[in-house]
PDB file of C-alpha atoms and ligand atoms in Angstrom:
ATOM      1  CA  MET A   1     -65.069 -58.365  47.259  1.00  0.00           C
ATOM      2  CA  ILE A   2     -66.419 -54.872  47.839  1.00  0.00           C
ATOM      3  CA  ARG A   3     -65.100 -51.864  46.036  1.00  0.00           C
ATOM      4  CA  LEU A   4     -65.903 -48.191  46.241  1.00  0.00           C
ATOM      5  CA  ASP A   5     -64.828 -46.357  43.183  1.00  0.00           C
ATOM      6  CA  GLN A   6     -64.552 -42.567  43.516  1.00  0.00           C
ATOM      7  CA  VAL A   7     -67.678 -42.494  45.639  1.00  0.00           C
ATOM      8  CA  SER A   8     -69.171 -39.243  46.783  1.00  0.00           C
ATOM      9  CA  LYS A   9     -72.329 -38.781  48.768  1.00  0.00           C
ATOM     10  CA  GLN A  10     -74.121 -35.533  49.164  1.00  0.00           C
ATOM     11  CA  TYR A  11     -77.362 -35.308  51.097  1.00  0.00           C
ATOM     12  CA  ASN A  12     -79.879 -32.784  49.843  1.00  0.00           C
ATOM     13  CA  PRO A  13     -77.944 -31.855  46.690  1.00  0.00           C
ATOM     14  CA  GLY A  14     -78.782 -28.451  45.300  1.00  0.00           C
ATOM     15  CA  ARG A  15     -80.204 -27.259  48.597  1.00  0.00           C
ATOM     16  CA  ALA A  16     -78.668 -24.700  50.958  1.00  0.00           C
ATOM     17  CA  ASN A  17     -78.007 -27.436  53.488  1.00  0.00           C
ATOM     18  CA  GLY A  18     -76.482 -29.781  50.852  1.00  0.00           C
ATOM     19  CA  LEU A  19     -73.597 -31.562  52.541  1.00  0.00           C
ATOM     20  CA  PHE A  20     -70.853 -33.687  51.062  1.00  0.00           C
ATOM     21  CA  VAL A  21     -70.361 -36.406  53.599  1.00  0.00           C
ATOM     22  CA  LEU A  22     -68.089 -38.574  51.461  1.00  0.00           C
ATOM     23  CA  ARG A  23     -65.936 -37.188  48.699  1.00  0.00           C
ATOM     24  CA  ASP A  24     -64.140 -39.274  46.121  1.00  0.00           C
ATOM     25  CA  VAL A  25     -63.697 -42.287  48.318  1.00  0.00           C
ATOM     26  CA  SER A  26     -61.966 -45.246  46.743  1.00  0.00           C
ATOM     27  CA  LEU A  27     -61.651 -48.308  48.935  1.00  0.00           C
ATOM     28  CA  ALA A  28     -61.529 -52.065  48.533  1.00  0.00           C
ATOM     29  CA  PHE A  29     -62.533 -54.649  51.135  1.00  0.00           C
ATOM     30  CA  ALA A  30     -60.992 -58.073  50.646  1.00  0.00           C
ATOM     31  CA  GLU A  31     -63.009 -61.250  51.121  1.00  0.00           C
ATOM     32  CA  ASN A  32     -63.238 -62.702  54.612  1.00  0.00           C
ATOM     33  CA  ARG A  33     -61.441 -59.855  56.273  1.00  0.00           C
ATOM     34  CA  PHE A  34     -62.566 -58.004  59.356  1.00  0.00           C
ATOM     35  CA  THR A  35     -62.367 -54.211  58.968  1.00  0.00           C
ATOM     36  CA  CYS A  36     -63.291 -51.662  61.573  1.00  0.00           C
ATOM     37  CA  LEU A  37     -64.300 -48.096  60.711  1.00  0.00           C
ATOM     38  CA  LEU A  38     -63.389 -45.559  63.334  1.00  0.00           C
ATOM     39  CA  GLY A  39     -63.974 -41.825  63.246  1.00  0.00           C
ATOM     40  CA  PRO A  40     -65.650 -38.896  64.929  1.00  0.00           C
ATOM     41  CA  SER A  41     -69.394 -38.600  65.061  1.00  0.00           C
ATOM     42  CA  GLY A  42     -70.889 -37.309  61.835  1.00  0.00           C
ATOM     43  CA  CYS A  43     -67.923 -38.159  59.573  1.00  0.00           C
ATOM     44  CA  GLY A  44     -69.947 -40.528  57.403  1.00  0.00           C
ATOM     45  CA  LYS A  45     -69.361 -44.061  58.754  1.00  0.00           C
ATOM     46  CA  THR A  46     -73.038 -45.022  58.692  1.00  0.00           C
ATOM     47  CA  THR A  47     -73.394 -43.370  55.313  1.00  0.00           C
ATOM     48  CA  LEU A  48     -70.575 -45.562  53.981  1.00  0.00           C
ATOM     49  CA  LEU A  49     -72.208 -48.670  55.444  1.00  0.00           C
ATOM     50  CA  ASN A  50     -75.615 -47.727  54.063  1.00  0.00           C
ATOM     51  CA  LEU A  51     -74.148 -47.366  50.586  1.00  0.00           C
ATOM     52  CA  ILE A  52     -72.654 -50.868  50.794  1.00  0.00           C
ATOM     53  CA  ALA A  53     -75.930 -52.174  52.212  1.00  0.00           C
ATOM     54  CA  GLY A  54     -77.716 -50.665  49.218  1.00  0.00           C
ATOM     55  CA  PHE A  55     -80.039 -48.557  51.393  1.00  0.00           C
ATOM     56  CA  ILE A  56     -78.845 -45.376  49.727  1.00  0.00           C
ATOM     57  CA  ALA A  57     -77.209 -44.584  46.382  1.00  0.00           C
ATOM     58  CA  PRO A  58     -73.988 -42.613  45.834  1.00  0.00           C
ATOM     59  CA  THR A  59     -74.245 -39.132  44.376  1.00  0.00           C
ATOM     60  CA  SER A  60     -71.358 -40.100  42.098  1.00  0.00           C
ATOM     61  CA  GLY A  61     -69.053 -43.053  41.738  1.00  0.00           C
ATOM     62  CA  ARG A  62     -69.793 -46.734  42.069  1.00  0.00           C
ATOM     63  CA  VAL A  63     -70.140 -49.270  44.864  1.00  0.00           C
ATOM     64  CA  LEU A  64     -69.465 -52.802  43.664  1.00  0.00           C
ATOM     65  CA  LEU A  65     -69.934 -56.204  45.220  1.00  0.00           C
ATOM     66  CA  GLN A  66     -67.951 -58.855  43.367  1.00  0.00           C
ATOM     67  CA  ASN A  67     -67.758 -56.448  40.456  1.00  0.00           C
ATOM     68  CA  VAL A  68     -71.515 -55.959  40.266  1.00  0.00           C
ATOM     69  CA  PRO A  69     -72.872 -52.501  41.142  1.00  0.00           C
ATOM     70  CA  ILE A  70     -74.925 -52.459  44.347  1.00  0.00           C
ATOM     71  CA  ASP A  71     -78.298 -50.868  43.709  1.00  0.00           C
ATOM     72  CA  LYS A  72     -80.400 -52.390  46.459  1.00  0.00           C
ATOM     73  CA  PRO A  73     -80.170 -54.399  49.672  1.00  0.00           C
ATOM     74  CA  GLY A  74     -79.717 -58.149  49.230  1.00  0.00           C
ATOM     75  CA  PRO A  75     -79.424 -61.353  51.241  1.00  0.00           C
ATOM     76  CA  ASP A  76     -75.701 -61.443  50.520  1.00  0.00           C
ATOM     77  CA  ARG A  77     -75.310 -58.495  52.955  1.00  0.00           C
ATOM     78  CA  GLY A  78     -76.524 -58.781  56.547  1.00  0.00           C
ATOM     79  CA  VAL A  79     -76.862 -55.597  58.515  1.00  0.00           C
ATOM     80  CA  VAL A  80     -76.763 -55.331  62.317  1.00  0.00           C
ATOM     81  CA  PHE A  81     -77.594 -51.955  63.823  1.00  0.00           C
ATOM     82  CA  GLN A  82     -76.919 -50.486  67.245  1.00  0.00           C
ATOM     83  CA  ASP A  83     -80.395 -51.331  68.475  1.00  0.00           C
ATOM     84  CA  ALA A  84     -81.510 -54.796  67.591  1.00  0.00           C
ATOM     85  CA  THR A  85     -84.946 -54.599  66.105  1.00  0.00           C
ATOM     86  CA  LEU A  86     -86.566 -57.971  66.546  1.00  0.00           C
ATOM     87  CA  PHE A  87     -90.188 -58.642  65.646  1.00  0.00           C
ATOM     88  CA  PRO A  88     -91.849 -58.211  69.020  1.00  0.00           C
ATOM     89  CA  TRP A  89     -94.755 -60.516  68.115  1.00  0.00           C
ATOM     90  CA  MET A  90     -92.478 -63.456  67.326  1.00  0.00           C
ATOM     91  CA  THR A  91     -90.545 -65.673  69.730  1.00  0.00           C
ATOM     92  CA  VAL A  92     -86.758 -65.682  69.601  1.00  0.00           C
ATOM     93  CA  LEU A  93     -86.811 -68.865  67.506  1.00  0.00           C
ATOM     94  CA  ASP A  94     -89.352 -67.457  65.049  1.00  0.00           C
ATOM     95  CA  ASN A  95     -87.373 -64.253  64.729  1.00  0.00           C
ATOM     96  CA  VAL A  96     -84.423 -66.283  63.447  1.00  0.00           C
ATOM     97  CA  ARG A  97     -86.607 -68.675  61.438  1.00  0.00           C
ATOM     98  CA  PHE A  98     -88.372 -65.823  59.631  1.00  0.00           C
ATOM     99  CA  GLY A  99     -85.645 -64.891  57.148  1.00  0.00           C
ATOM    100  CA  LEU A 100     -84.947 -68.568  56.445  1.00  0.00           C
ATOM    101  CA  SER A 101     -88.577 -69.360  55.725  1.00  0.00           C
ATOM    102  CA  GLN A 102     -88.687 -66.363  53.348  1.00  0.00           C
ATOM    103  CA  GLN A 103     -86.057 -68.193  51.336  1.00  0.00           C
ATOM    104  CA  GLY A 104     -88.520 -71.038  50.774  1.00  0.00           C
ATOM    105  CA  LEU A 105     -86.697 -73.594  52.912  1.00  0.00           C
ATOM    106  CA  ASP A 106     -88.872 -76.292  54.464  1.00  0.00           C
ATOM    107  CA  GLN A 107     -90.102 -75.691  58.006  1.00  0.00           C
ATOM    108  CA  GLU A 108     -88.099 -78.431  59.702  1.00  0.00           C
ATOM    109  CA  HIS A 109     -84.916 -77.302  58.080  1.00  0.00           C
ATOM    110  CA  CYS A 110     -85.599 -73.657  59.079  1.00  0.00           C
ATOM    111  CA  THR A 111     -86.076 -74.700  62.677  1.00  0.00           C
ATOM    112  CA  ALA A 112     -82.878 -76.782  62.710  1.00  0.00           C
ATOM    113  CA  VAL A 113     -80.801 -73.973  61.235  1.00  0.00           C
ATOM    114  CA  ALA A 114     -82.351 -71.367  63.563  1.00  0.00           C
ATOM    115  CA  GLN A 115     -81.576 -73.528  66.544  1.00  0.00           C
ATOM    116  CA  GLU A 116     -78.010 -74.040  65.374  1.00  0.00           C
ATOM    117  CA  TYR A 117     -77.358 -70.321  65.179  1.00  0.00           C
ATOM    118  CA  LEU A 118     -79.136 -69.538  68.445  1.00  0.00           C
ATOM    119  CA  ASP A 119     -76.858 -72.090  70.017  1.00  0.00           C
ATOM    120  CA  LEU A 120     -73.832 -70.400  68.493  1.00  0.00           C
ATOM    121  CA  VAL A 121     -74.668 -67.107  70.203  1.00  0.00           C
ATOM    122  CA  GLY A 122     -75.690 -68.831  73.439  1.00  0.00           C
ATOM    123  CA  MET A 123     -79.407 -68.058  73.076  1.00  0.00           C
ATOM    124  CA  LEU A 124     -80.845 -71.513  72.453  1.00  0.00           C
ATOM    125  CA  PRO A 125     -82.146 -71.795  76.036  1.00  0.00           C
ATOM    126  CA  HIS A 126     -84.240 -68.699  75.290  1.00  0.00           C
ATOM    127  CA  ALA A 127     -85.634 -69.915  71.966  1.00  0.00           C
ATOM    128  CA  ALA A 128     -89.236 -69.751  73.238  1.00  0.00           C
ATOM    129  CA  ALA A 129     -88.877 -66.307  74.895  1.00  0.00           C
ATOM    130  CA  TRP A 130     -90.475 -63.120  73.603  1.00  0.00           C
ATOM    131  CA  PRO A 131     -88.143 -60.254  72.684  1.00  0.00           C
ATOM    132  CA  ILE A 132     -89.632 -58.011  75.361  1.00  0.00           C
ATOM    133  CA  SER A 133     -88.434 -60.363  78.064  1.00  0.00           C
ATOM    134  CA  LEU A 134     -84.773 -60.144  76.923  1.00  0.00           C
ATOM    135  CA  SER A 135     -82.005 -57.781  77.926  1.00  0.00           C
ATOM    136  CA  GLY A 136     -80.397 -55.531  75.285  1.00  0.00           C
ATOM    137  CA  GLY A 137     -77.402 -57.840  75.017  1.00  0.00           C
ATOM    138  CA  MET A 138     -79.638 -60.902  74.539  1.00  0.00           C
ATOM    139  CA  ARG A 139     -81.640 -59.155  71.852  1.00  0.00           C
ATOM    140  CA  GLN A 140     -78.428 -58.214  70.126  1.00  0.00           C
ATOM    141  CA  ARG A 141     -77.328 -61.863  70.153  1.00  0.00           C
ATOM    142  CA  VAL A 142     -80.602 -62.925  68.555  1.00  0.00           C
ATOM    143  CA  ALA A 143     -80.215 -60.198  65.937  1.00  0.00           C
ATOM    144  CA  ILE A 144     -76.739 -61.517  65.149  1.00  0.00           C
ATOM    145  CA  ALA A 145     -77.987 -65.115  65.001  1.00  0.00           C
ATOM    146  CA  ARG A 146     -80.771 -63.983  62.663  1.00  0.00           C
ATOM    147  CA  ILE A 147     -78.286 -62.427  60.281  1.00  0.00           C
ATOM    148  CA  LEU A 148     -75.729 -65.245  60.521  1.00  0.00           C
ATOM    149  CA  ALA A 149     -78.383 -67.915  59.884  1.00  0.00           C
ATOM    150  CA  LEU A 150     -78.860 -66.399  56.441  1.00  0.00           C
ATOM    151  CA  GLN A 151     -75.163 -66.947  55.798  1.00  0.00           C
ATOM    152  CA  PRO A 152     -74.481 -63.583  54.186  1.00  0.00           C
ATOM    153  CA  LYS A 153     -71.147 -63.169  52.501  1.00  0.00           C
ATOM    154  CA  VAL A 154     -70.862 -59.748  54.104  1.00  0.00           C
ATOM    155  CA  MET A 155     -71.818 -58.530  57.567  1.00  0.00           C
ATOM    156  CA  LEU A 156     -72.270 -54.812  57.999  1.00  0.00           C
ATOM    157  CA  MET A 157     -72.299 -53.916  61.671  1.00  0.00           C
ATOM    158  CA  ASP A 158     -73.026 -50.421  62.915  1.00  0.00           C
ATOM    159  CA  GLU A 159     -71.952 -50.031  66.544  1.00  0.00           C
ATOM    160  CA  PRO A 160     -73.705 -53.288  67.309  1.00  0.00           C
ATOM    161  CA  PHE A 161     -72.515 -53.615  70.900  1.00  0.00           C
ATOM    162  CA  SER A 162     -72.291 -49.962  71.923  1.00  0.00           C
ATOM    163  CA  ALA A 163     -75.404 -50.052  74.120  1.00  0.00           C
ATOM    164  CA  LEU A 164     -74.124 -52.960  76.181  1.00  0.00           C
ATOM    165  CA  ASP A 165     -72.251 -53.061  79.452  1.00  0.00           C
ATOM    166  CA  ALA A 166     -68.501 -53.670  79.199  1.00  0.00           C
ATOM    167  CA  LYS A 167     -68.665 -57.352  80.189  1.00  0.00           C
ATOM    168  CA  SER A 168     -71.428 -58.292  77.755  1.00  0.00           C
ATOM    169  CA  ARG A 169     -69.691 -56.341  75.035  1.00  0.00           C
ATOM    170  CA  GLU A 170     -66.457 -58.266  75.552  1.00  0.00           C
ATOM    171  CA  ARG A 171     -68.302 -61.572  75.587  1.00  0.00           C
ATOM    172  CA  LEU A 172     -70.033 -60.749  72.303  1.00  0.00           C
ATOM    173  CA  GLN A 173     -66.746 -59.575  70.765  1.00  0.00           C
ATOM    174  CA  ASP A 174     -65.236 -62.964  71.684  1.00  0.00           C
ATOM    175  CA  GLU A 175     -68.218 -64.735  70.164  1.00  0.00           C
ATOM    176  CA  LEU A 176     -68.096 -62.675  67.029  1.00  0.00           C
ATOM    177  CA  LEU A 177     -64.408 -63.485  66.497  1.00  0.00           C
ATOM    178  CA  ARG A 178     -65.111 -67.173  67.126  1.00  0.00           C
ATOM    179  CA  ILE A 179     -67.903 -67.116  64.545  1.00  0.00           C
ATOM    180  CA  CYS A 180     -65.674 -65.378  62.025  1.00  0.00           C
ATOM    181  CA  GLU A 181     -62.976 -67.982  62.560  1.00  0.00           C
ATOM    182  CA  ASN A 182     -65.432 -70.810  61.962  1.00  0.00           C
ATOM    183  CA  ARG A 183     -67.162 -69.414  58.930  1.00  0.00           C
ATOM    184  CA  PRO A 184     -65.841 -67.260  56.109  1.00  0.00           C
ATOM    185  CA  VAL A 185     -67.465 -63.829  56.224  1.00  0.00           C
ATOM    186  CA  THR A 186     -66.401 -60.332  55.302  1.00  0.00           C
ATOM    187  CA  VAL A 187     -67.123 -57.915  58.137  1.00  0.00           C
ATOM    188  CA  ILE A 188     -67.264 -54.153  58.097  1.00  0.00           C
ATOM    189  CA  TYR A 189     -67.765 -52.992  61.660  1.00  0.00           C
ATOM    190  CA  ILE A 190     -68.293 -49.427  62.852  1.00  0.00           C
ATOM    191  CA  THR A 191     -67.240 -48.540  66.346  1.00  0.00           C
ATOM    192  CA  HIS A 192     -66.345 -45.471  68.391  1.00  0.00           C
ATOM    193  CA  ASN A 193     -64.437 -47.699  70.781  1.00  0.00           C
ATOM    194  CA  VAL A 194     -60.681 -47.852  70.111  1.00  0.00           C
ATOM    195  CA  GLU A 195     -60.248 -50.962  72.274  1.00  0.00           C
ATOM    196  CA  GLU A 196     -62.967 -52.717  70.342  1.00  0.00           C
ATOM    197  CA  ALA A 197     -61.281 -51.929  67.022  1.00  0.00           C
ATOM    198  CA  ALA A 198     -57.903 -53.009  68.380  1.00  0.00           C
ATOM    199  CA  PHE A 199     -59.378 -56.271  69.549  1.00  0.00           C
ATOM    200  CA  LEU A 200     -61.515 -57.212  66.540  1.00  0.00           C
ATOM    201  CA  ALA A 201     -60.016 -55.776  63.437  1.00  0.00           C
ATOM    202  CA  GLU A 202     -57.500 -57.018  60.952  1.00  0.00           C
ATOM    203  CA  ARG A 203     -57.679 -53.621  59.301  1.00  0.00           C
ATOM    204  CA  VAL A 204     -58.738 -50.276  60.720  1.00  0.00           C
ATOM    205  CA  ILE A 205     -59.893 -47.391  58.548  1.00  0.00           C
ATOM    206  CA  VAL A 206     -59.940 -44.066  60.360  1.00  0.00           C
ATOM    207  CA  MET A 207     -62.414 -41.710  58.757  1.00  0.00           C
ATOM    208  CA  GLY A 208     -62.426 -37.958  59.095  1.00  0.00           C
ATOM    209  CA  PRO A 209     -64.824 -35.330  57.816  1.00  0.00           C
ATOM    210  CA  ALA A 210     -64.835 -34.777  54.066  1.00  0.00           C
ATOM    211  CA  PRO A 211     -62.648 -33.983  52.192  1.00  0.00           C
ATOM    212  CA  ASP A 212     -60.191 -35.969  54.404  1.00  0.00           C
ATOM    213  CA  THR A 213     -62.666 -38.812  54.334  1.00  0.00           C
ATOM    214  CA  ILE A 214     -60.158 -41.676  54.614  1.00  0.00           C
ATOM    215  CA  HIS A 215     -57.742 -40.321  57.146  1.00  0.00           C
ATOM    216  CA  ALA A 216     -55.746 -43.549  57.749  1.00  0.00           C
ATOM    217  CA  ASP A 217     -55.915 -47.110  56.579  1.00  0.00           C
ATOM    218  CA  MET A 218     -53.988 -49.534  58.785  1.00  0.00           C
ATOM    219  CA  GLN A 219     -53.419 -53.255  58.616  1.00  0.00           C
ATOM    220  CA  LEU A 220     -53.118 -54.883  62.011  1.00  0.00           C
ATOM    221  CA  PRO A 221     -51.230 -58.175  62.298  1.00  0.00           C
ATOM    222  CA  SER A 222     -54.032 -60.716  61.939  1.00  0.00           C
ATOM    223  CA  ARG A 223     -52.255 -63.400  63.934  1.00  0.00           C
ATOM    224  CA  ARG A 224     -51.546 -61.163  66.913  1.00  0.00           C
ATOM    225  CA  PRO A 225     -52.606 -62.475  70.288  1.00  0.00           C
ATOM    226  CA  ARG A 226     -56.114 -61.251  70.979  1.00  0.00           C
ATOM    227  CA  LEU A 227     -55.514 -60.592  74.668  1.00  0.00           C
ATOM    228  CA  ARG A 228     -56.975 -57.438  76.127  1.00  0.00           C
ATOM    229  CA  LEU A 229     -54.258 -57.109  78.725  1.00  0.00           C
ATOM    230  CA  SER A 230     -51.237 -57.818  76.498  1.00  0.00           C
ATOM    231  CA  PRO A 231     -48.600 -55.194  75.652  1.00  0.00           C
ATOM    232  CA  GLU A 232     -49.416 -55.685  71.908  1.00  0.00           C
ATOM    233  CA  PHE A 233     -52.996 -54.750  72.610  1.00  0.00           C
ATOM    234  CA  ALA A 234     -51.930 -51.645  74.500  1.00  0.00           C
ATOM    235  CA  ASP A 235     -49.633 -50.680  71.618  1.00  0.00           C
ATOM    236  CA  THR A 236     -52.365 -51.139  69.047  1.00  0.00           C
ATOM    237  CA  THR A 237     -54.801 -49.120  71.086  1.00  0.00           C
ATOM    238  CA  ALA A 238     -52.298 -46.335  71.563  1.00  0.00           C
ATOM    239  CA  MET A 239     -51.538 -46.259  67.844  1.00  0.00           C
ATOM    240  CA  LEU A 240     -55.253 -45.964  66.948  1.00  0.00           C
ATOM    241  CA  ARG A 241     -55.821 -43.369  69.595  1.00  0.00           C
ATOM    242  CA  ALA A 242     -52.910 -41.287  68.249  1.00  0.00           C
ATOM    243  CA  GLU A 243     -54.465 -41.429  64.766  1.00  0.00           C
ATOM    244  CA  LEU A 244     -57.804 -40.321  66.094  1.00  0.00           C
ATOM    245  CA  ASP A 245     -56.198 -37.500  68.070  1.00  0.00           C
ATOM    246  CA  THR A 246     -54.946 -35.935  64.843  1.00  0.00           C
ATOM    247  CA  LEU A 247     -58.542 -35.449  63.688  1.00  0.00           C
ATOM    248  CA  PRO A 248     -60.715 -32.462  64.515  1.00  0.00           C
ATOM    249  CA  CYS A 249     -64.069 -33.164  66.108  1.00  0.00           C
ATOM    250  CA  CYS A 250     -66.386 -33.582  63.220  1.00  0.00           C
ATOM    251  CA  ILE A 251     -66.871 -30.357  61.344  1.00  0.00           C
ATOM    252  CA  ALA A 252     -70.467 -29.933  60.562  1.00  0.00           C
ATOM    253  CA  ALA A 253     -72.129 -28.849  57.403  1.00  0.00           C
ATOM    254  CA  SER A 254     -71.825 -25.206  58.306  1.00  0.00           C
ATOM    255  CA  LYS A 255     -68.033 -25.448  58.540  1.00  0.00           C
ATOM    256  CA  GLN A 256     -67.869 -27.232  55.200  1.00  0.00           C
ATOM    257  CA  ARG A 257     -69.873 -24.448  53.639  1.00  0.00           C
ATOM    258  CA  GLU A 258     -67.670 -21.803  55.279  1.00  0.00           C
ATOM    259  CA  ASP A 259     -64.653 -23.510  53.762  1.00  0.00           C
ATOM    260  CA  GLY A 260     -66.338 -23.755  50.406  1.00  0.00           C
ATOM    261  CA  LEU A 261     -65.873 -27.527  50.358  1.00  0.00           C
TER     262      LEU A 261
HETATM  263  N1  ATP B 301     -80.566 -39.010  55.437  1.00  0.00           N
HETATM  264  C1  ATP B 301     -79.806 -37.930  55.674  1.00  0.00           C
HETATM  265  N2  ATP B 301     -80.161 -36.713  55.236  1.00  0.00           N
HETATM  266  C2  ATP B 301     -79.385 -35.611  55.460  1.00  0.00           C
HETATM  267  N3  ATP B 301     -78.213 -35.684  56.116  1.00  0.00           N
HETATM  268  C3  ATP B 301     -77.809 -36.849  56.607  1.00  0.00           C
HETATM  269  C4  ATP B 301     -78.597 -38.037  56.408  1.00  0.00           C
HETATM  270  N4  ATP B 301     -77.931 -39.077  56.988  1.00  0.00           N
HETATM  271  C5  ATP B 301     -76.820 -38.548  57.529  1.00  0.00           C
HETATM  272  N5  ATP B 301     -76.737 -37.235  57.278  1.00  0.00           N
HETATM  273  C6  ATP B 301     -75.662 -36.317  57.699  1.00  0.00           C
HETATM  274  O1  ATP B 301     -74.451 -36.860  57.181  1.00  0.00           O
HETATM  275  C7  ATP B 301     -73.404 -36.715  58.120  1.00  0.00           C
HETATM  276  C8  ATP B 301     -72.788 -38.090  58.411  1.00  0.00           C
HETATM  277  O2  ATP B 301     -73.735 -38.898  59.004  1.00  0.00           O
HETATM  278  P1  ATP B 301     -73.421 -40.387  59.390  1.00  0.00           P
HETATM  279  O3  ATP B 301     -74.639 -40.920  60.076  1.00  0.00           O
HETATM  280  O4  ATP B 301     -72.929 -41.136  58.205  1.00  0.00           O
HETATM  281  O5  ATP B 301     -72.207 -40.184  60.398  1.00  0.00           O
HETATM  282  P2  ATP B 301     -71.498 -41.216  61.404  1.00  0.00           P
HETATM  283  O6  ATP B 301     -70.027 -41.107  61.118  1.00  0.00           O
HETATM  284  O7  ATP B 301     -72.148 -42.562  61.296  1.00  0.00           O
HETATM  285  O8  ATP B 301     -71.798 -40.558  62.825  1.00  0.00           O
HETATM  286  P3  ATP B 301     -72.033 -41.274  64.235  1.00  0.00           P
HETATM  287  O9  ATP B 301     -70.671 -41.707  64.696  1.00  0.00           O
HETATM  288  O10 ATP B 301     -72.605 -40.186  65.084  1.00  0.00           O
HETATM  289  O11 ATP B 301     -73.010 -42.389  64.026  1.00  0.00           O
HETATM  290  C9  ATP B 301     -74.019 -36.037  59.347  1.00  0.00           C
HETATM  291  O12 ATP B 301     -73.729 -34.646  59.281  1.00  0.00           O
HETATM  292  C10 ATP B 301     -75.487 -36.299  59.181  1.00  0.00           C
HETATM  293  O13 ATP B 301     -76.248 -35.243  59.743  1.00  0.00           O
HETATM  294 MG1   MG B 302     -73.287 -43.707  62.583  1.00  0.00          MG
END
């Protein structure tokens, strides 16, 4: 579905502060699989996601979606960031309707689809509310409904629940899994939270600072019980934590330069 072929990304090439964030990364993401990216701050997770989203271009190598090079953002890839940015001047319903109406669908159909997805994330009772009146978790639900309503083949999620309290986060994780079970979608999900990765992912990629960009690539049993208090969950969490423990805190640009990388 998505393939990175020898992808490197250097910010500010040719400048003294030029930094290789990704170096020769080759990765494939299979269709309808849920992959989590874990790794220390600054190791390039968001950079990788932005390349797939088409927001930035690789310095070398290719990023392909269904064998076609990605050169710009597209409706086939929905992106959810850490802080949901809703249009503050639109109601919840209109926020979700907006993307649909841009696709030229008729108004009634847009409303029906928007309501369906708001219902899915438990926000239909708040359809007429303004974003400012919502909590962070509620805004995040609307942002997810807005992306889902467009039915992207790929969802790119960058720490989408990290600003939420533990209970809301778990509820949204449950909802996200339920949504993924009901509708085929390929998810690439960045998190710093080992428990979140253990709970959500079918595959976990642990990233480290370049040049050890892909430090580990682990398949988790996809039919495992998704119970947060089960021994399997504790084992998975411990395994991921052990992988992370082998990484240094992210070396910054200065260290890369010192090492001549
Ligand atoms: N637009 C940019 N211009 C220059 N450097 C950048 C740019 N974006 C990111 N970087 C640098 O690239 C490195 C990786 O950044 P990135 O945001 O991909 O890391 P991350 O793994 O997502 O970190 P975090 O977990 O803190 O979100 C960092 O050193 C960052 O300063
Ligand atoms: Mg990031």
